[in-house]
């Protein structure tokens, strides 16, 4: 049993390290009527090409939903990268997320970040 658990654990760690989403809708816990309707709505919009904004208190499962949506979409084989925007200074967030041209600022070398 210990080996089986360790195997699952290592697999999850590998997925996270490789930018993979591990949560799927069937792993989301919650039975209340409102919660179930949110799950159903998220399933419905999963394959949209639109941007999805998920709001909620800290620890309420925003990333769990983001991962489940990713895994239910046609992008499931692409990388899933969670970015903690609060940890990136506001004047750097643009270049961190969208990349930059060589020479855009001191030390900006060729090699645009590309997810
Ligand atoms: N509905 C849920 N079903 C299963 N696990 C959940 C659920 N909600 C939260 N969790 C668990 O709680 C942890 C924290 O959730 P998550 O990271 O999605 O929160 P968050 O809303 O993104 O928080 P933060 O705002 O702090 O980033 C998850 O790793 C997951 O293990
Ligand atoms: Mg989060």
mmCIF file of N, CA and C and ligand atoms in Angstrom:
data_model
loop_
_atom_site.group_PDB
_atom_site.id
_atom_site.type_symbol
_atom_site.label_atom_id
_atom_site.label_comp_id
_atom_site.label_asym_id
_atom_site.label_seq_id
_atom_site.Cartn_x
_atom_site.Cartn_y
_atom_site.Cartn_z
ATOM 1 N N UNK A 1 0.835 -1.205 0.000
ATOM 2 C CA UNK A 1 0.000 0.000 0.000
ATOM 3 C C UNK A 1 0.866 1.250 0.000
ATOM 4 N N UNK A 2 1.947 1.201 0.805
ATOM 5 C CA UNK A 2 2.833 2.362 0.896
ATOM 6 C C UNK A 2 3.423 2.662 -0.487
ATOM 7 N N UNK A 3 3.801 1.597 -1.196
ATOM 8 C CA UNK A 3 4.382 1.775 -2.523
ATOM 9 C C UNK A 3 3.395 2.372 -3.497
ATOM 10 N N UNK A 4 2.125 1.910 -3.405
ATOM 11 C CA UNK A 4 1.088 2.425 -4.304
ATOM 12 C C UNK A 4 0.887 3.916 -4.064
ATOM 13 N N UNK A 5 0.840 4.307 -2.763
ATOM 14 C CA UNK A 5 0.672 5.724 -2.441
ATOM 15 C C UNK A 5 1.847 6.542 -2.941
ATOM 16 N N UNK A 6 3.017 5.987 -2.752
ATOM 17 C CA UNK A 6 4.228 6.702 -3.164
ATOM 18 C C UNK A 6 4.236 6.898 -4.683
ATOM 19 N N UNK A 7 3.761 5.865 -5.375
ATOM 20 C CA UNK A 7 3.712 5.936 -6.838
ATOM 21 C C UNK A 7 2.787 7.071 -7.299
ATOM 22 N N UNK A 8 1.593 7.134 -6.660
ATOM 23 C CA UNK A 8 0.621 8.189 -6.999
ATOM 24 C C UNK A 8 1.222 9.556 -6.686
ATOM 25 N N UNK A 9 1.873 9.659 -5.511
ATOM 26 C CA UNK A 9 2.474 10.910 -5.073
ATOM 27 C C UNK A 9 3.539 11.367 -6.066
ATOM 28 N N UNK A 10 4.414 10.446 -6.433
ATOM 29 C CA UNK A 10 5.491 10.805 -7.370
ATOM 30 C C UNK A 10 4.934 11.223 -8.726
ATOM 31 N N UNK A 11 3.861 10.534 -9.147
ATOM 32 C CA UNK A 11 3.245 10.862 -10.432
ATOM 33 C C UNK A 11 2.691 12.291 -10.398
ATOM 34 N N UNK A 12 2.047 12.641 -9.265
ATOM 35 C CA UNK A 12 1.484 13.980 -9.124
ATOM 36 C C UNK A 12 2.578 15.035 -9.136
ATOM 37 N N UNK A 13 3.655 14.765 -8.397
ATOM 38 C CA UNK A 13 4.767 15.717 -8.337
ATOM 39 C C UNK A 13 5.346 15.922 -9.730
ATOM 40 N N UNK A 14 5.474 14.816 -10.471
ATOM 41 C CA UNK A 14 6.016 14.898 -11.834
ATOM 42 C C UNK A 14 5.114 15.766 -12.720
ATOM 43 N N UNK A 15 3.803 15.553 -12.570
ATOM 44 C CA UNK A 15 2.852 16.324 -13.384
ATOM 45 C C UNK A 15 2.948 17.805 -13.064
ATOM 46 N N UNK A 16 3.031 18.132 -11.755
ATOM 47 C CA UNK A 16 3.112 19.538 -11.360
ATOM 48 C C UNK A 16 4.394 20.149 -11.920
ATOM 49 N N UNK A 17 5.506 19.421 -11.761
ATOM 50 C CA UNK A 17 6.795 19.934 -12.221
ATOM 51 C C UNK A 17 6.802 20.132 -13.729
ATOM 52 N N UNK A 18 6.016 19.346 -14.448
ATOM 53 C CA UNK A 18 6.000 19.459 -15.903
ATOM 54 C C UNK A 18 4.933 20.425 -16.400
ATOM 55 N N UNK A 19 4.317 21.149 -15.493
ATOM 56 C CA UNK A 19 3.290 22.094 -15.898
ATOM 57 C C UNK A 19 2.004 21.390 -16.307
ATOM 58 N N UNK A 20 1.675 20.288 -15.624
ATOM 59 C CA UNK A 20 0.443 19.558 -15.945
ATOM 60 C C UNK A 20 -0.607 19.833 -14.888
ATOM 61 N N UNK A 21 -1.832 19.893 -15.320
ATOM 62 C CA UNK A 21 -2.942 20.051 -14.379
ATOM 63 C C UNK A 21 -3.334 18.662 -13.882
ATOM 64 N N UNK A 22 -3.499 18.507 -12.572
ATOM 65 C CA UNK A 22 -3.807 17.171 -12.043
ATOM 66 C C UNK A 22 -5.292 17.007 -11.669
ATOM 67 N N UNK A 23 -5.994 18.137 -11.429
ATOM 68 C CA UNK A 23 -7.396 18.022 -11.030
ATOM 69 C C UNK A 23 -8.332 17.855 -12.218
ATOM 70 N N UNK A 24 -9.320 17.009 -12.034
ATOM 71 C CA UNK A 24 -10.393 16.852 -13.025
ATOM 72 C C UNK A 24 -11.716 17.078 -12.281
ATOM 73 N N UNK A 25 -12.801 17.302 -13.005
ATOM 74 C CA UNK A 25 -14.075 17.616 -12.345
ATOM 75 C C UNK A 25 -14.509 16.528 -11.371
ATOM 76 N N UNK A 26 -14.229 15.275 -11.685
ATOM 77 C CA UNK A 26 -14.682 14.198 -10.798
ATOM 78 C C UNK A 26 -13.923 14.174 -9.467
ATOM 79 N N UNK A 27 -12.824 14.936 -9.376
ATOM 80 C CA UNK A 27 -12.075 14.961 -8.113
ATOM 81 C C UNK A 27 -12.474 16.155 -7.246
ATOM 82 N N UNK A 28 -13.338 17.018 -7.775
ATOM 83 C CA UNK A 28 -13.762 18.188 -7.003
ATOM 84 C C UNK A 28 -14.817 17.767 -5.986
ATOM 85 N N UNK A 29 -14.568 18.124 -4.714
ATOM 86 C CA UNK A 29 -15.481 17.727 -3.644
ATOM 87 C C UNK A 29 -16.489 18.850 -3.392
ATOM 88 N N UNK A 30 -17.757 18.513 -3.325
ATOM 89 C CA UNK A 30 -18.793 19.504 -3.059
ATOM 90 C C UNK A 30 -20.133 19.007 -3.571
ATOM 91 N N UNK A 31 -21.167 19.066 -2.704
ATOM 92 C CA UNK A 31 -22.455 18.494 -3.090
ATOM 93 C C UNK A 31 -23.599 19.491 -3.056
ATOM 94 N N UNK A 32 -23.350 20.679 -2.503
ATOM 95 C CA UNK A 32 -24.468 21.633 -2.376
ATOM 96 C C UNK A 32 -24.987 21.996 -3.761
ATOM 97 N N UNK A 33 -26.252 22.414 -3.805
ATOM 98 C CA UNK A 33 -26.909 22.693 -5.085
ATOM 99 C C UNK A 33 -26.128 23.752 -5.877
ATOM 100 N N UNK A 34 -25.761 24.836 -5.182
ATOM 101 C CA UNK A 34 -25.036 25.919 -5.859
ATOM 102 C C UNK A 34 -23.691 25.441 -6.388
ATOM 103 N N UNK A 35 -23.000 24.648 -5.548
ATOM 104 C CA UNK A 35 -21.678 24.176 -5.941
ATOM 105 C C UNK A 35 -21.769 23.268 -7.168
ATOM 106 N N UNK A 36 -22.753 22.360 -7.135
ATOM 107 C CA UNK A 36 -22.935 21.443 -8.273
ATOM 108 C C UNK A 36 -23.265 22.228 -9.541
ATOM 109 N N UNK A 37 -24.050 23.305 -9.393
ATOM 110 C CA UNK A 37 -24.380 24.074 -10.602
ATOM 111 C C UNK A 37 -23.150 24.814 -11.125
ATOM 112 N N UNK A 38 -22.247 25.187 -10.226
ATOM 113 C CA UNK A 38 -20.990 25.828 -10.680
ATOM 114 C C UNK A 38 -20.142 24.807 -11.453
ATOM 115 N N UNK A 39 -20.100 23.573 -10.935
ATOM 116 C CA UNK A 39 -19.332 22.518 -11.625
ATOM 117 C C UNK A 39 -19.920 22.297 -13.031
ATOM 118 N N UNK A 40 -21.237 22.228 -13.097
ATOM 119 C CA UNK A 40 -21.897 22.010 -14.400
ATOM 120 C C UNK A 40 -21.600 23.158 -15.361
ATOM 121 N N UNK A 41 -21.627 24.370 -14.841
ATOM 122 C CA UNK A 41 -21.339 25.549 -15.668
ATOM 123 C C UNK A 41 -19.885 25.500 -16.160
ATOM 124 N N UNK A 42 -18.966 25.157 -15.248
ATOM 125 C CA UNK A 42 -17.541 25.096 -15.613
ATOM 126 C C UNK A 42 -17.310 24.032 -16.692
ATOM 127 N N UNK A 43 -18.030 22.915 -16.588
ATOM 128 C CA UNK A 43 -17.902 21.852 -17.612
ATOM 129 C C UNK A 43 -18.350 22.390 -18.965
ATOM 130 N N UNK A 44 -19.440 23.172 -18.930
ATOM 131 C CA UNK A 44 -20.017 23.697 -20.162
ATOM 132 C C UNK A 44 -19.057 24.663 -20.868
ATOM 133 N N UNK A 45 -18.377 25.499 -20.096
ATOM 134 C CA UNK A 45 -17.526 26.524 -20.726
ATOM 135 C C UNK A 45 -16.086 26.030 -20.967
ATOM 136 N N UNK A 46 -15.807 24.788 -20.522
ATOM 137 C CA UNK A 46 -14.423 24.297 -20.567
ATOM 138 C C UNK A 46 -13.791 24.361 -21.952
ATOM 139 N N UNK A 47 -14.574 24.081 -22.969
ATOM 140 C CA UNK A 47 -13.937 24.045 -24.288
ATOM 141 C C UNK A 47 -14.049 25.365 -25.046
ATOM 142 N N UNK A 48 -14.421 26.406 -24.321
ATOM 143 C CA UNK A 48 -14.488 27.725 -24.950
ATOM 144 C C UNK A 48 -13.067 28.257 -25.156
ATOM 145 N N UNK A 49 -12.914 29.129 -26.150
ATOM 146 C CA UNK A 49 -11.587 29.742 -26.348
ATOM 147 C C UNK A 49 -11.503 31.052 -25.567
ATOM 148 N N UNK A 50 -12.587 31.374 -24.879
ATOM 149 C CA UNK A 50 -12.629 32.624 -24.123
ATOM 150 C C UNK A 50 -11.792 32.533 -22.843
ATOM 151 N N UNK A 51 -11.379 33.703 -22.363
ATOM 152 C CA UNK A 51 -10.680 33.768 -21.080
ATOM 153 C C UNK A 51 -11.705 33.506 -19.963
ATOM 154 N N UNK A 52 -11.281 32.807 -18.917
ATOM 155 C CA UNK A 52 -12.195 32.515 -17.799
ATOM 156 C C UNK A 52 -11.659 33.196 -16.547
ATOM 157 N N UNK A 53 -12.498 33.963 -15.883
ATOM 158 C CA UNK A 53 -12.096 34.609 -14.626
ATOM 159 C C UNK A 53 -12.787 33.894 -13.471
ATOM 160 N N UNK A 54 -11.991 33.358 -12.555
ATOM 161 C CA UNK A 54 -12.543 32.642 -11.393
ATOM 162 C C UNK A 54 -12.195 33.468 -10.157
ATOM 163 N N UNK A 55 -13.188 33.850 -9.401
ATOM 164 C CA UNK A 55 -12.911 34.641 -8.204
ATOM 165 C C UNK A 55 -13.363 33.884 -6.961
ATOM 166 N N UNK A 56 -12.797 34.225 -5.830
ATOM 167 C CA UNK A 56 -13.182 33.577 -4.580
ATOM 168 C C UNK A 56 -12.124 33.795 -3.512
ATOM 169 N N UNK A 57 -12.497 33.505 -2.282
ATOM 170 C CA UNK A 57 -11.584 33.642 -1.155
ATOM 171 C C UNK A 57 -10.402 32.698 -1.317
ATOM 172 N N UNK A 58 -9.343 32.991 -0.579
ATOM 173 C CA UNK A 58 -8.146 32.155 -0.630
ATOM 174 C C UNK A 58 -8.469 30.718 -0.185
ATOM 175 N N UNK A 59 -8.004 29.764 -0.948
ATOM 176 C CA UNK A 59 -8.166 28.355 -0.589
ATOM 177 C C UNK A 59 -9.522 27.765 -0.905
ATOM 178 N N UNK A 60 -10.328 28.473 -1.668
ATOM 179 C CA UNK A 60 -11.684 27.965 -1.951
ATOM 180 C C UNK A 60 -11.735 27.089 -3.205
ATOM 181 N N UNK A 61 -10.593 26.887 -3.856
ATOM 182 C CA UNK A 61 -10.566 25.956 -4.979
ATOM 183 C C UNK A 61 -10.513 26.600 -6.358
ATOM 184 N N UNK A 62 -10.064 27.827 -6.440
ATOM 185 C CA UNK A 62 -9.991 28.493 -7.752
ATOM 186 C C UNK A 62 -9.061 27.744 -8.703
ATOM 187 N N UNK A 63 -7.901 27.352 -8.166
ATOM 188 C CA UNK A 63 -6.971 26.633 -9.040
ATOM 189 C C UNK A 63 -7.458 25.222 -9.368
ATOM 190 N N UNK A 64 -8.148 24.624 -8.391
ATOM 191 C CA UNK A 64 -8.732 23.299 -8.633
ATOM 192 C C UNK A 64 -9.665 23.386 -9.856
ATOM 193 N N UNK A 65 -10.497 24.424 -9.876
ATOM 194 C CA UNK A 65 -11.411 24.629 -11.007
ATOM 195 C C UNK A 65 -10.642 24.937 -12.290
ATOM 196 N N UNK A 66 -9.616 25.789 -12.168
ATOM 197 C CA UNK A 66 -8.832 26.150 -13.360
ATOM 198 C C UNK A 66 -8.212 24.890 -13.984
ATOM 199 N N UNK A 67 -7.695 24.006 -13.132
ATOM 200 C CA UNK A 67 -7.084 22.770 -13.631
ATOM 201 C C UNK A 67 -8.128 21.857 -14.263
ATOM 202 N N UNK A 68 -9.275 21.738 -13.587
ATOM 203 C CA UNK A 68 -10.332 20.858 -14.108
ATOM 204 C C UNK A 68 -10.832 21.373 -15.458
ATOM 205 N N UNK A 69 -10.973 22.691 -15.580
ATOM 206 C CA UNK A 69 -11.402 23.284 -16.848
ATOM 207 C C UNK A 69 -10.360 22.981 -17.928
ATOM 208 N N UNK A 70 -9.098 23.161 -17.584
ATOM 209 C CA UNK A 70 -8.016 22.872 -18.542
ATOM 210 C C UNK A 70 -8.078 21.407 -19.001
ATOM 211 N N UNK A 71 -8.258 20.512 -18.039
ATOM 212 C CA UNK A 71 -8.267 19.077 -18.368
ATOM 213 C C UNK A 71 -9.502 18.631 -19.149
ATOM 214 N N UNK A 72 -10.565 19.429 -19.057
ATOM 215 C CA UNK A 72 -11.778 19.077 -19.805
ATOM 216 C C UNK A 72 -11.788 19.760 -21.174
ATOM 217 N N UNK A 73 -10.781 20.569 -21.439
ATOM 218 C CA UNK A 73 -10.754 21.330 -22.692
ATOM 219 C C UNK A 73 -9.902 20.628 -23.745
ATOM 220 N N UNK A 74 -9.950 21.178 -24.948
ATOM 221 C CA UNK A 74 -9.131 20.598 -26.009
ATOM 222 C C UNK A 74 -7.647 20.945 -25.812
ATOM 223 N N UNK A 75 -7.366 21.781 -24.799
ATOM 224 C CA UNK A 75 -5.973 22.152 -24.500
ATOM 225 C C UNK A 75 -5.347 21.209 -23.478
ATOM 226 N N UNK A 76 -6.046 20.114 -23.156
ATOM 227 C CA UNK A 76 -5.597 19.249 -22.062
ATOM 228 C C UNK A 76 -4.184 18.694 -22.253
ATOM 229 N N UNK A 77 -3.732 18.578 -23.502
ATOM 230 C CA UNK A 77 -2.382 18.044 -23.715
ATOM 231 C C UNK A 77 -1.309 19.129 -23.709
ATOM 232 N N UNK A 78 -1.746 20.370 -23.569
ATOM 233 C CA UNK A 78 -0.782 21.475 -23.498
ATOM 234 C C UNK A 78 -0.431 21.739 -22.033
ATOM 235 N N UNK A 79 0.578 22.585 -21.815
ATOM 236 C CA UNK A 79 0.992 22.829 -20.435
ATOM 237 C C UNK A 79 -0.036 23.678 -19.683
ATOM 238 N N UNK A 80 -0.098 23.458 -18.380
ATOM 239 C CA UNK A 80 -0.918 24.283 -17.499
ATOM 240 C C UNK A 80 0.051 24.966 -16.542
ATOM 241 N N UNK A 81 0.080 26.274 -16.565
ATOM 242 C CA UNK A 81 1.007 26.993 -15.682
ATOM 243 C C UNK A 81 0.231 27.952 -14.785
ATOM 244 N N UNK A 82 0.328 27.734 -13.475
ATOM 245 C CA UNK A 82 -0.298 28.640 -12.511
ATOM 246 C C UNK A 82 0.716 29.722 -12.175
ATOM 247 N N UNK A 83 0.311 30.964 -12.311
ATOM 248 C CA UNK A 83 1.218 32.076 -12.007
ATOM 249 C C UNK A 83 0.659 32.838 -10.816
ATOM 250 N N UNK A 84 1.489 33.030 -9.803
ATOM 251 C CA UNK A 84 1.080 33.820 -8.649
ATOM 252 C C UNK A 84 1.379 35.289 -8.960
ATOM 253 N N UNK A 85 0.387 35.977 -9.529
ATOM 254 C CA UNK A 85 0.590 37.369 -9.971
ATOM 255 C C UNK A 85 0.960 38.279 -8.802
ATOM 256 N N UNK A 86 0.457 37.944 -7.604
ATOM 257 C CA UNK A 86 0.754 38.760 -6.431
ATOM 258 C C UNK A 86 2.224 38.755 -6.069
ATOM 259 N N UNK A 87 2.953 37.765 -6.564
ATOM 260 C CA UNK A 87 4.372 37.657 -6.222
ATOM 261 C C UNK A 87 5.257 38.342 -7.263
ATOM 262 N N UNK A 88 4.633 38.876 -8.327
ATOM 263 C CA UNK A 88 5.421 39.538 -9.371
ATOM 264 C C UNK A 88 5.178 41.048 -9.280
ATOM 265 N N UNK A 89 6.234 41.862 -9.168
ATOM 266 C CA UNK A 89 6.037 43.312 -9.091
ATOM 267 C C UNK A 89 5.255 43.815 -10.302
ATOM 268 N N UNK A 90 4.356 44.787 -10.084
ATOM 269 C CA UNK A 90 3.443 45.227 -11.156
ATOM 270 C C UNK A 90 4.190 45.724 -12.393
ATOM 271 N N UNK A 91 5.387 46.321 -12.204
ATOM 272 C CA UNK A 91 6.110 46.835 -13.376
ATOM 273 C C UNK A 91 6.813 45.723 -14.158
ATOM 274 N N UNK A 92 6.801 44.515 -13.641
ATOM 275 C CA UNK A 92 7.465 43.407 -14.345
ATOM 276 C C UNK A 92 6.470 42.406 -14.923
ATOM 277 N N UNK A 93 5.223 42.492 -14.499
ATOM 278 C CA UNK A 93 4.268 41.434 -14.842
ATOM 279 C C UNK A 93 4.040 41.323 -16.356
ATOM 280 N N UNK A 94 4.012 42.485 -17.029
ATOM 281 C CA UNK A 94 3.788 42.484 -18.466
ATOM 282 C C UNK A 94 4.866 41.673 -19.204
ATOM 283 N N UNK A 95 6.138 41.973 -18.892
ATOM 284 C CA UNK A 95 7.212 41.266 -19.598
ATOM 285 C C UNK A 95 7.315 39.807 -19.160
ATOM 286 N N UNK A 96 6.959 39.530 -17.888
ATOM 287 C CA UNK A 96 7.001 38.142 -17.417
ATOM 288 C C UNK A 96 5.961 37.278 -18.135
ATOM 289 N N UNK A 97 4.776 37.859 -18.350
ATOM 290 C CA UNK A 97 3.701 37.072 -18.960
ATOM 291 C C UNK A 97 3.733 37.099 -20.485
ATOM 292 N N UNK A 98 4.080 38.249 -21.044
ATOM 293 C CA UNK A 98 3.960 38.399 -22.496
ATOM 294 C C UNK A 98 5.298 38.359 -23.224
ATOM 295 N N UNK A 99 6.389 38.402 -22.464
ATOM 296 C CA UNK A 99 7.701 38.380 -23.103
ATOM 297 C C UNK A 99 8.194 39.774 -23.424
ATOM 298 N N UNK A 100 9.390 39.862 -24.030
ATOM 299 C CA UNK A 100 9.973 41.173 -24.320
ATOM 300 C C UNK A 100 10.937 41.070 -25.491
ATOM 301 N N UNK A 101 11.175 42.232 -26.127
ATOM 302 C CA UNK A 101 12.115 42.321 -27.235
ATOM 303 C C UNK A 101 13.522 42.489 -26.668
ATOM 304 N N UNK A 102 14.494 42.041 -27.415
ATOM 305 C CA UNK A 102 15.881 42.250 -27.006
ATOM 306 C C UNK A 102 16.138 43.752 -26.885
ATOM 307 N N UNK A 103 16.754 44.187 -25.791
ATOM 308 C CA UNK A 103 17.093 45.594 -25.590
ATOM 309 C C UNK A 103 15.957 46.428 -25.009
ATOM 310 N N UNK A 104 14.827 45.796 -24.693
ATOM 311 C CA UNK A 104 13.687 46.537 -24.150
ATOM 312 C C UNK A 104 14.030 47.169 -22.798
ATOM 313 N N UNK A 105 14.924 46.542 -22.070
ATOM 314 C CA UNK A 105 15.411 47.105 -20.801
ATOM 315 C C UNK A 105 16.795 46.538 -20.565
ATOM 316 N N UNK A 106 17.505 47.114 -19.613
ATOM 317 C CA UNK A 106 18.884 46.685 -19.342
ATOM 318 C C UNK A 106 18.930 45.177 -19.120
ATOM 319 N N UNK A 107 19.757 44.518 -19.900
ATOM 320 C CA UNK A 107 19.922 43.076 -19.729
ATOM 321 C C UNK A 107 18.880 42.246 -20.462
ATOM 322 N N UNK A 108 17.962 42.900 -21.212
ATOM 323 C CA UNK A 108 16.949 42.137 -21.956
ATOM 324 C C UNK A 108 17.593 41.499 -23.180
ATOM 325 N N UNK A 109 17.833 40.214 -23.080
ATOM 326 C CA UNK A 109 18.507 39.499 -24.169
ATOM 327 C C UNK A 109 17.489 38.820 -25.067
ATOM 328 N N UNK A 110 17.974 38.392 -26.217
ATOM 329 C CA UNK A 110 17.133 37.619 -27.111
ATOM 330 C C UNK A 110 16.750 36.325 -26.378
ATOM 331 N N UNK A 111 15.662 35.775 -26.672
ATOM 332 C CA UNK A 111 15.266 34.560 -25.952
ATOM 333 C C UNK A 111 13.981 34.847 -25.211
ATOM 334 N N UNK A 112 13.067 35.396 -25.952
ATOM 335 C CA UNK A 112 11.738 35.753 -25.434
ATOM 336 C C UNK A 112 11.124 34.582 -24.707
ATOM 337 N N UNK A 113 10.623 34.865 -23.523
ATOM 338 C CA UNK A 113 9.945 33.798 -22.783
ATOM 339 C C UNK A 113 8.712 33.378 -23.554
ATOM 340 N N UNK A 114 8.556 32.132 -23.772
ATOM 341 C CA UNK A 114 7.387 31.678 -24.499
ATOM 342 C C UNK A 114 6.826 30.435 -23.829
ATOM 343 N N UNK A 115 5.588 30.539 -23.309
ATOM 344 C CA UNK A 115 4.965 29.377 -22.658
ATOM 345 C C UNK A 115 4.565 28.385 -23.701
HETATM 346 N N1 LIG B 1 -13.804 21.701 -3.927
HETATM 347 C C1 LIG B 1 -12.634 21.140 -3.687
HETATM 348 N N2 LIG B 1 -12.455 19.835 -3.937
HETATM 349 C C2 LIG B 1 -11.285 19.236 -3.676
HETATM 350 N N3 LIG B 1 -10.214 19.859 -3.174
HETATM 351 C C3 LIG B 1 -10.327 21.158 -2.908
HETATM 352 C C4 LIG B 1 -11.531 21.878 -3.154
HETATM 353 N N4 LIG B 1 -11.338 23.180 -2.803
HETATM 354 C C5 LIG B 1 -10.087 23.255 -2.351
HETATM 355 N N5 LIG B 1 -9.463 22.054 -2.402
HETATM 356 C C6 LIG B 1 -8.121 21.757 -1.916
HETATM 357 O O1 LIG B 1 -7.624 22.949 -1.351
HETATM 358 C C7 LIG B 1 -6.369 23.293 -1.948
HETATM 359 C C8 LIG B 1 -6.348 24.780 -2.195
HETATM 360 O O2 LIG B 1 -7.195 25.076 -3.279
HETATM 361 P P1 LIG B 1 -6.756 26.052 -4.435
HETATM 362 O O3 LIG B 1 -5.274 26.087 -4.568
HETATM 363 O O4 LIG B 1 -7.533 25.714 -5.645
HETATM 364 O O5 LIG B 1 -7.260 27.419 -3.798
HETATM 365 P P2 LIG B 1 -7.236 28.877 -4.396
HETATM 366 O O6 LIG B 1 -8.648 29.353 -4.413
HETATM 367 O O7 LIG B 1 -6.512 28.902 -5.709
HETATM 368 O O8 LIG B 1 -6.433 29.632 -3.264
HETATM 369 P P3 LIG B 1 -5.502 30.937 -3.354
HETATM 370 O O9 LIG B 1 -6.411 32.110 -3.556
HETATM 371 O O10 LIG B 1 -4.852 30.963 -2.018
HETATM 372 O O11 LIG B 1 -4.546 30.734 -4.494
HETATM 373 C C9 LIG B 1 -6.254 22.477 -3.224
HETATM 374 O O12 LIG B 1 -4.925 22.070 -3.480
HETATM 375 C C10 LIG B 1 -7.134 21.290 -2.974
HETATM 376 O O13 LIG B 1 -6.358 20.262 -2.408
HETATM 377 MG MG1 LIG B 2 -4.711 29.872 -6.258
#
